[in-house]
Amino acid sequence: MKIIIIGPAYPLRGGLASYDERLAKEFSQQGHDVSIYTFSLQYPGFLFPGTTQFSTEPAPAGLDIHVRINSINPLNWLSVGNELKKLQPDIIVVRYWLPFMGPCLGTILRRVKKNKHTKVVCIADNIIPHEKRLGDTAFTKYFVKPIDAFITMSEKVLADLKQIVPTKPAQFVAHPLYDNFGEKVSKEEARRKLIMKNEELVILFFGFIRKYKGLDILLHAMKILKDQNSKYSTIKLLVAGEFYEDKKSYDDLIEQLNIKDTLILRTDFIPDSEVKYYLCAADAVVQPYRNATQSGVTPLAYHFEKPMIVTNVGGLPSLVPDNKVGLIAEPTAESLAAKIIEYFDKGEAHFLPYLIEEKKKYSWSKMVETIIKLSQ
């Protein structure tokens, strides 16, 4: 089949781009003709608080990527829509993660649907955004009209979707493993690469730093651990990811809590080629989110076989069976501190057999199979 994916991809960077590139590879491996249409301009400055939207890594091999879409230029939307309409793909797979993209993507897809041939399947990361803005609902309603079917990667997003489009086909498929960041390396090798001590107990917070991800809650939990005067007072928190909001408020909090000595801060963007070292250096991954639908960090932890401590919000608990793949805390400093202690009391070996079994569910072939089935 002829497949076109619309969404972020190289030269853009980040989790969405990595996902779209890996999905394209899966389609290609299964014998389909696949290309990606990505953004020449993805976000205007006010929507992008990071340092740069562009990758410094080499382009992914073997992928046909067209840098074509300008998210704020309506003439471009018509031009891209007409181009895709003429190409007559059998399926367009479109990512939807932010209502801001609704007018752009909704207009492109309306043009495409005029060819009376192409089926459009949306992978919806979020329907209700983490950080709400004026116009969100109107933009989303505009976007969903030309979509034939939906896939969500959490039950929470599926429920949100049903509120807006109750009649269109929609299916939950778990977020496949991020297996495109290389293979697991030993903890010793990873720590040597990152210049960290082998004997330390290390928990990892990974990914862009935004308010909803709850890093501040985890910093308060580190204060609780430090003040305990137990063997867990020396646990280190490795923070690996770029600030997507004011860094100063976190610096002030660290100073106020007097926990700088418990932190290893690597707060630049982590290139794809280095992701494995951060995951493999940790004893556990902590996701202290205030709210969440699903998280790309979860399939990353599964791939590198790292147990998780997650908060009891959104779709996170359903992806991390409690006391098997990891532990579930409430989104408070006290609960997180208690679960971190419980984790180290139980030990990594308690969780690994469950985790290795559970990760088998998260396959790219299942995602491709569902997309094709929904397009029939």
C-alpha positions as MATLAB code, in Angstrom:
seq = 'MKIIIIGPAYPLRGGLASYDERLAKEFSQQGHDVSIYTFSLQYPGFLFPGTTQFSTEPAPAGLDIHVRINSINPLNWLSVGNELKKLQPDIIVVRYWLPFMGPCLGTILRRVKKNKHTKVVCIADNIIPHEKRLGDTAFTKYFVKPIDAFITMSEKVLADLKQIVPTKPAQFVAHPLYDNFGEKVSKEEARRKLIMKNEELVILFFGFIRKYKGLDILLHAMKILKDQNSKYSTIKLLVAGEFYEDKKSYDDLIEQLNIKDTLILRTDFIPDSEVKYYLCAADAVVQPYRNATQSGVTPLAYHFEKPMIVTNVGGLPSLVPDNKVGLIAEPTAESLAAKIIEYFDKGEAHFLPYLIEEKKKYSWSKMVETIIKLSQ';
ca = [
       0.000    0.000    0.000;
       1.018    3.625   -0.446;
       1.278    5.222    3.014;
       2.008    8.828    3.952;
       2.680    9.851    7.564;
       1.992   13.490    8.460;
       3.826   14.597   11.585;
       7.171   15.695   13.020;
      10.282   13.979   11.599;
      13.897   14.823   10.814;
      15.308   17.490   10.768;
      12.951   18.106   13.719;
      13.909   16.370   16.943;
      12.118   14.913   19.969;
       9.820   12.038   20.857;
       7.176   12.647   18.165;
       9.811   12.715   15.426;
      11.457    9.528   16.728;
       8.071    7.802   16.814;
       7.098    8.801   13.266;
      10.453    7.685   11.881;
      10.218    4.322   13.662;
       6.620    3.842   12.435;
       7.740    4.572    8.858;
      10.483    1.945    9.161;
       7.914   -0.616   10.329;
       5.641    0.078    7.338;
       8.652   -0.189    5.036;
       9.816   -3.471    6.600;
       6.335   -4.882    5.957;
       6.640   -4.067    2.253;
       4.646   -0.831    2.012;
       5.675    2.307    0.089;
       5.957    4.918    2.838;
       6.973    8.570    3.088;
       6.718   11.256    5.784;
       5.518   14.837    5.328;
       7.003   16.925    8.116;
       7.133   20.614    9.019;
       9.291   23.361    7.547;
       7.851   25.449   10.409;
       6.350   23.467   13.267;
       5.874   25.991   16.073;
       6.065   29.766   16.221;
       8.415   30.946   18.971;
       5.726   31.544   21.604;
       4.762   27.855   21.535;
       8.323   26.550   21.722;
      10.217   27.336   24.938;
      13.215   25.062   24.187;
      16.544   26.060   22.627;
      16.044   24.626   19.132;
      13.509   22.447   17.327;
      16.170   20.897   15.071;
      18.313   17.792   15.423;
      22.111   17.870   15.300;
      22.223   14.126   14.549;
      22.648   12.599   11.061;
      19.446   12.029    9.050;
      17.823    8.618    9.634;
      18.855    6.175    6.916;
      16.416    4.809    4.365;
      13.484    7.169    4.985;
      11.717    9.357    2.406;
      11.061   12.603    4.312;
       9.501   15.704    2.719;
       9.952   18.976    4.665;
       6.801   20.711    3.432;
       4.276   21.876    6.028;
       4.154   25.382    7.502;
       1.816   25.320   10.514;
       0.901   29.034   10.279;
       0.563   29.605    6.514;
      -2.921   28.810    5.091;
      -1.671   29.034    1.478;
       0.859   26.320    2.303;
      -1.926   24.136    3.769;
      -3.854   24.323    0.473;
      -0.706   23.619   -1.551;
       0.267   20.566    0.550;
      -3.326   19.326    0.588;
      -3.544   19.496   -3.226;
      -0.168   17.752   -3.576;
      -1.226   14.876   -1.331;
      -4.634   14.654   -3.006;
      -2.919   14.071   -6.386;
      -0.531   11.473   -4.921;
      -3.576    9.330   -3.999;
      -2.041    7.490   -1.020;
      -4.085    4.538    0.224;
      -3.650    5.656    3.843;
      -2.568    8.884    5.512;
      -1.506    8.463    9.139;
      -1.669   11.839   10.891;
      -0.380   12.670   14.361;
      -2.464   14.943   16.605;
      -0.939   16.186   19.828;
      -1.800   19.877   20.113;
      -4.976   21.805   19.175;
      -2.799   24.534   17.633;
      -2.207   22.077   14.763;
      -5.956   21.631   14.140;
      -6.474   24.351   11.486;
      -3.335   23.383    9.528;
      -3.850   19.605    9.540;
      -7.639   19.825    9.243;
      -7.348   21.991    6.105;
      -4.727   19.740    4.468;
      -6.843   16.638    5.091;
     -10.037   18.243    3.762;
      -8.222   18.820    0.449;
      -6.900   15.248    0.406;
     -10.325   13.693    1.013;
     -11.602   15.241   -2.237;
      -9.778   12.450   -4.110;
     -12.427    9.975   -2.805;
      -9.707    7.359   -2.308;
      -7.424    8.100    0.661;
      -8.357    6.865    4.137;
      -7.120    8.978    7.048;
      -6.182    7.365   10.365;
      -5.219    9.673   13.234;
      -2.873    8.676   16.049;
      -4.120   10.982   18.816;
      -1.549   11.621   21.533;
      -3.823   14.109   23.269;
      -7.316   15.400   22.617;
      -7.461   17.639   25.689;
      -4.022   19.291   26.008;
      -1.924   19.344   29.188;
      -1.800   23.157   29.090;
      -5.102   24.626   27.926;
      -5.445   27.638   25.607;
      -8.289   29.632   24.086;
      -9.624   27.943   20.951;
      -8.557   24.382   21.873;
     -12.011   22.816   21.490;
     -12.858   24.645   18.252;
      -9.516   23.702   16.671;
      -9.892   20.034   17.649;
     -13.461   19.843   16.319;
     -12.256   21.325   13.030;
      -9.419   18.782   12.835;
     -11.458   15.621   13.495;
     -14.026   16.099   10.718;
     -11.981   14.605    7.800;
     -10.588   11.735    9.915;
     -11.905    8.223    9.134;
     -10.628    6.444   12.269;
      -8.563    7.056   15.382;
      -5.918    5.274   17.435;
      -5.116    6.387   20.971;
      -2.260    5.160   23.127;
      -4.075    5.503   26.427;
      -7.588    4.682   27.632;
      -7.812    8.239   28.997;
      -7.362    9.804   25.539;
      -9.840    7.296   24.096;
     -12.445    8.460   26.643;
     -11.670   12.144   25.849;
     -12.003   11.413   22.129;
     -15.413    9.764   22.578;
     -16.691   13.014   24.093;
     -15.896   14.872   20.861;
     -16.398   12.193   18.171;
     -18.605    9.443   19.624;
     -19.447    7.750   16.301;
     -16.136    7.316   14.439;
     -14.086    4.092   14.787;
     -11.451    4.408   17.508;
      -9.161    1.885   19.148;
      -6.639    1.862   21.974;
      -3.199    0.441   21.074;
      -0.379    0.652   23.616;
       2.539    2.930   22.709;
       5.110    0.644   21.050;
       8.617    0.321   22.481;
      11.153    2.962   21.547;
      13.634    0.420   20.228;
      15.330    2.902   17.886;
      17.765    4.297   20.461;
      20.154    1.360   20.350;
      20.537   -1.696   22.524;
      20.921   -1.853   26.282;
      24.435   -1.360   27.698;
      25.626   -2.358   31.163;
      25.054   -0.001   34.085;
      28.831    0.206   34.554;
      29.446    1.219   30.931;
      26.636    3.795   31.019;
      27.916    5.369   34.236;
      31.475    5.427   32.938;
      30.223    7.302   29.850;
      28.296    9.819   31.997;
      31.087   10.089   34.622;
      28.982    8.725   37.494;
      29.943    6.482   40.408;
      29.048    2.783   40.197;
      28.144    2.412   43.868;
      25.491    5.158   43.970;
      21.739    4.506   43.972;
      20.351    6.550   41.052;
      16.792    7.393   39.987;
      16.136    9.087   36.642;
      13.770   11.867   35.584;
      13.914   11.906   31.785;
      12.450   14.237   29.153;
      11.387   17.831   28.625;
      10.776   19.678   31.900;
       7.272   21.138   32.091;
       4.993   21.927   35.013;
       2.632   18.978   34.433;
       5.548   16.515   34.655;
       5.978   17.252   38.367;
       9.767   17.563   38.692;
       9.209   20.012   41.561;
       7.238   17.323   43.443;
      10.148   14.927   42.976;
      12.606   17.558   44.258;
      10.537   17.826   47.448;
      10.654   14.008   47.692;
      14.463   14.175   47.442;
      14.456   16.564   50.407;
      12.424   14.041   52.433;
      14.882   11.269   51.531;
      17.917   13.416   52.361;
      16.554   14.333   55.792;
      15.939   10.702   56.799;
      19.530    9.963   57.833;
      19.215    6.426   56.492;
      21.027    4.483   53.779;
      18.606    6.120   51.339;
      19.689    9.677   52.218;
      22.387    9.436   49.552;
      20.124    8.464   46.622;
      20.951   10.577   43.590;
      18.385   12.007   41.179;
      19.632   12.244   37.584;
      17.611   14.902   35.725;
      18.109   14.469   31.978;
      16.162   16.801   29.742;
      15.707   20.357   28.554;
      13.761   23.049   30.428;
      10.544   23.970   28.623;
       9.677   26.595   31.213;
      11.460   28.981   33.570;
      14.644   27.310   34.854;
      15.077   29.867   37.621;
      12.084   28.622   39.627;
      13.711   25.168   39.782;
      17.144   26.593   40.664;
      15.521   28.584   43.481;
      13.672   25.501   44.759;
      16.866   23.397   44.751;
      18.647   26.133   46.709;
      15.760   26.502   49.157;
      15.551   22.730   49.791;
      19.362   22.442   50.064;
      19.433   19.305   47.871;
      22.018   20.262   45.243;
      24.325   17.494   46.480;
      21.624   14.855   45.739;
      21.175   15.922   42.100;
      22.976   15.230   38.832;
      21.645   17.845   36.415;
      22.032   17.255   32.668;
      19.470   19.792   31.487;
      20.419   20.161   27.848;
      18.547   18.302   25.135;
      19.682   14.665   25.125;
      20.694   13.574   21.577;
      19.260   10.272   20.344;
      22.705    8.658   20.347;
      23.079    9.283   24.104;
      19.595    8.306   25.316;
      20.637    4.700   26.084;
      23.353    5.817   28.493;
      20.937    7.807   30.668;
      18.377    5.010   30.837;
      20.964    2.316   31.444;
      22.804    4.311   34.128;
      19.691    4.474   36.327;
      18.389    1.970   38.868;
      14.815    3.114   38.190;
      12.879    5.700   36.175;
      10.532    8.064   38.050;
       7.573    9.783   36.354;
       6.142   12.127   39.025;
       3.482   13.638   36.735;
       0.644   15.843   37.993;
      -1.462   14.764   35.003;
      -0.775   12.560   32.009;
      -2.390   10.719   29.127;
       0.464    8.419   28.230;
       4.199    9.067   28.273;
       6.892    8.283   25.722;
       9.241    7.698   28.660;
       7.323    4.521   29.612;
       8.068    2.584   26.381;
      11.654    3.844   26.593;
      11.994    2.379   30.094;
      10.432   -0.884   28.884;
      12.919   -1.136   26.024;
      15.922   -0.631   28.318;
      14.314   -2.846   31.001;
      14.203   -0.237   33.755;
      11.506   -0.535   36.454;
       9.373    2.576   36.924;
       7.868    4.575   39.766;
       4.898    6.481   38.333;
       2.117    8.596   39.762;
      -1.502    7.488   39.839;
      -2.685    9.870   37.090;
      -4.121    9.488   33.587;
      -2.969    6.456   31.626;
       0.263    5.826   33.573;
      -0.967    3.177   36.077;
      -2.458    0.980   33.333;
       0.943    0.838   31.612;
       2.910    0.007   34.760;
       1.350   -2.916   36.688;
       1.882   -2.138   40.383;
       4.488   -4.158   42.275;
       5.371   -5.969   39.044;
       6.821   -3.605   36.439;
       7.191   -0.858   39.032;
       5.376    0.995   41.787;
       2.505    3.484   41.728;
       2.641    6.559   43.962;
       0.245    9.415   44.549;
       1.441   12.723   43.042;
       2.798   13.987   46.381;
       6.361   14.271   47.682;
       5.584   12.028   50.666;
       4.141    9.224   48.548;
       6.976    9.399   45.996;
       9.633    9.296   48.751;
       7.940    6.258   50.327;
       7.748    4.423   46.973;
      11.395    5.178   46.169;
      12.388    3.595   49.495;
      10.059    0.640   48.852;
      11.607    0.169   45.414;
      15.157   -0.060   46.739;
      14.022   -2.300   49.618;
      12.529   -4.741   47.097;
      15.416   -4.399   44.657;
      15.575   -4.279   40.857;
      15.611   -8.089   40.608;
      12.044   -8.248   42.010;
      10.678   -6.291   39.033;
      12.769   -7.479   36.067;
      11.015  -10.817   35.308;
       7.594   -9.109   35.155;
       8.968   -6.222   33.096;
      10.628   -8.496   30.528;
       7.340  -10.385   30.082;
       5.148   -7.262   29.977;
       7.274   -5.491   27.328;
       6.305   -8.144   24.755;
       2.889   -6.425   24.420;
       4.314   -3.221   22.983;
       5.046   -3.986   19.315;
       5.223   -1.821   16.183;
       3.721   -4.610   14.092;
       0.559   -4.408   16.243;
       0.356   -0.649   15.582;
       0.733   -1.087   11.789;
      -1.763   -3.952   11.755;
      -4.360   -1.807   13.581;
      -3.831    1.197   11.269;
      -4.407   -0.999    8.190;
      -7.442   -2.692    9.749;
      -9.061    0.652   10.642;
      -8.518    1.942    7.096;
     -10.455   -0.916    5.467;
];
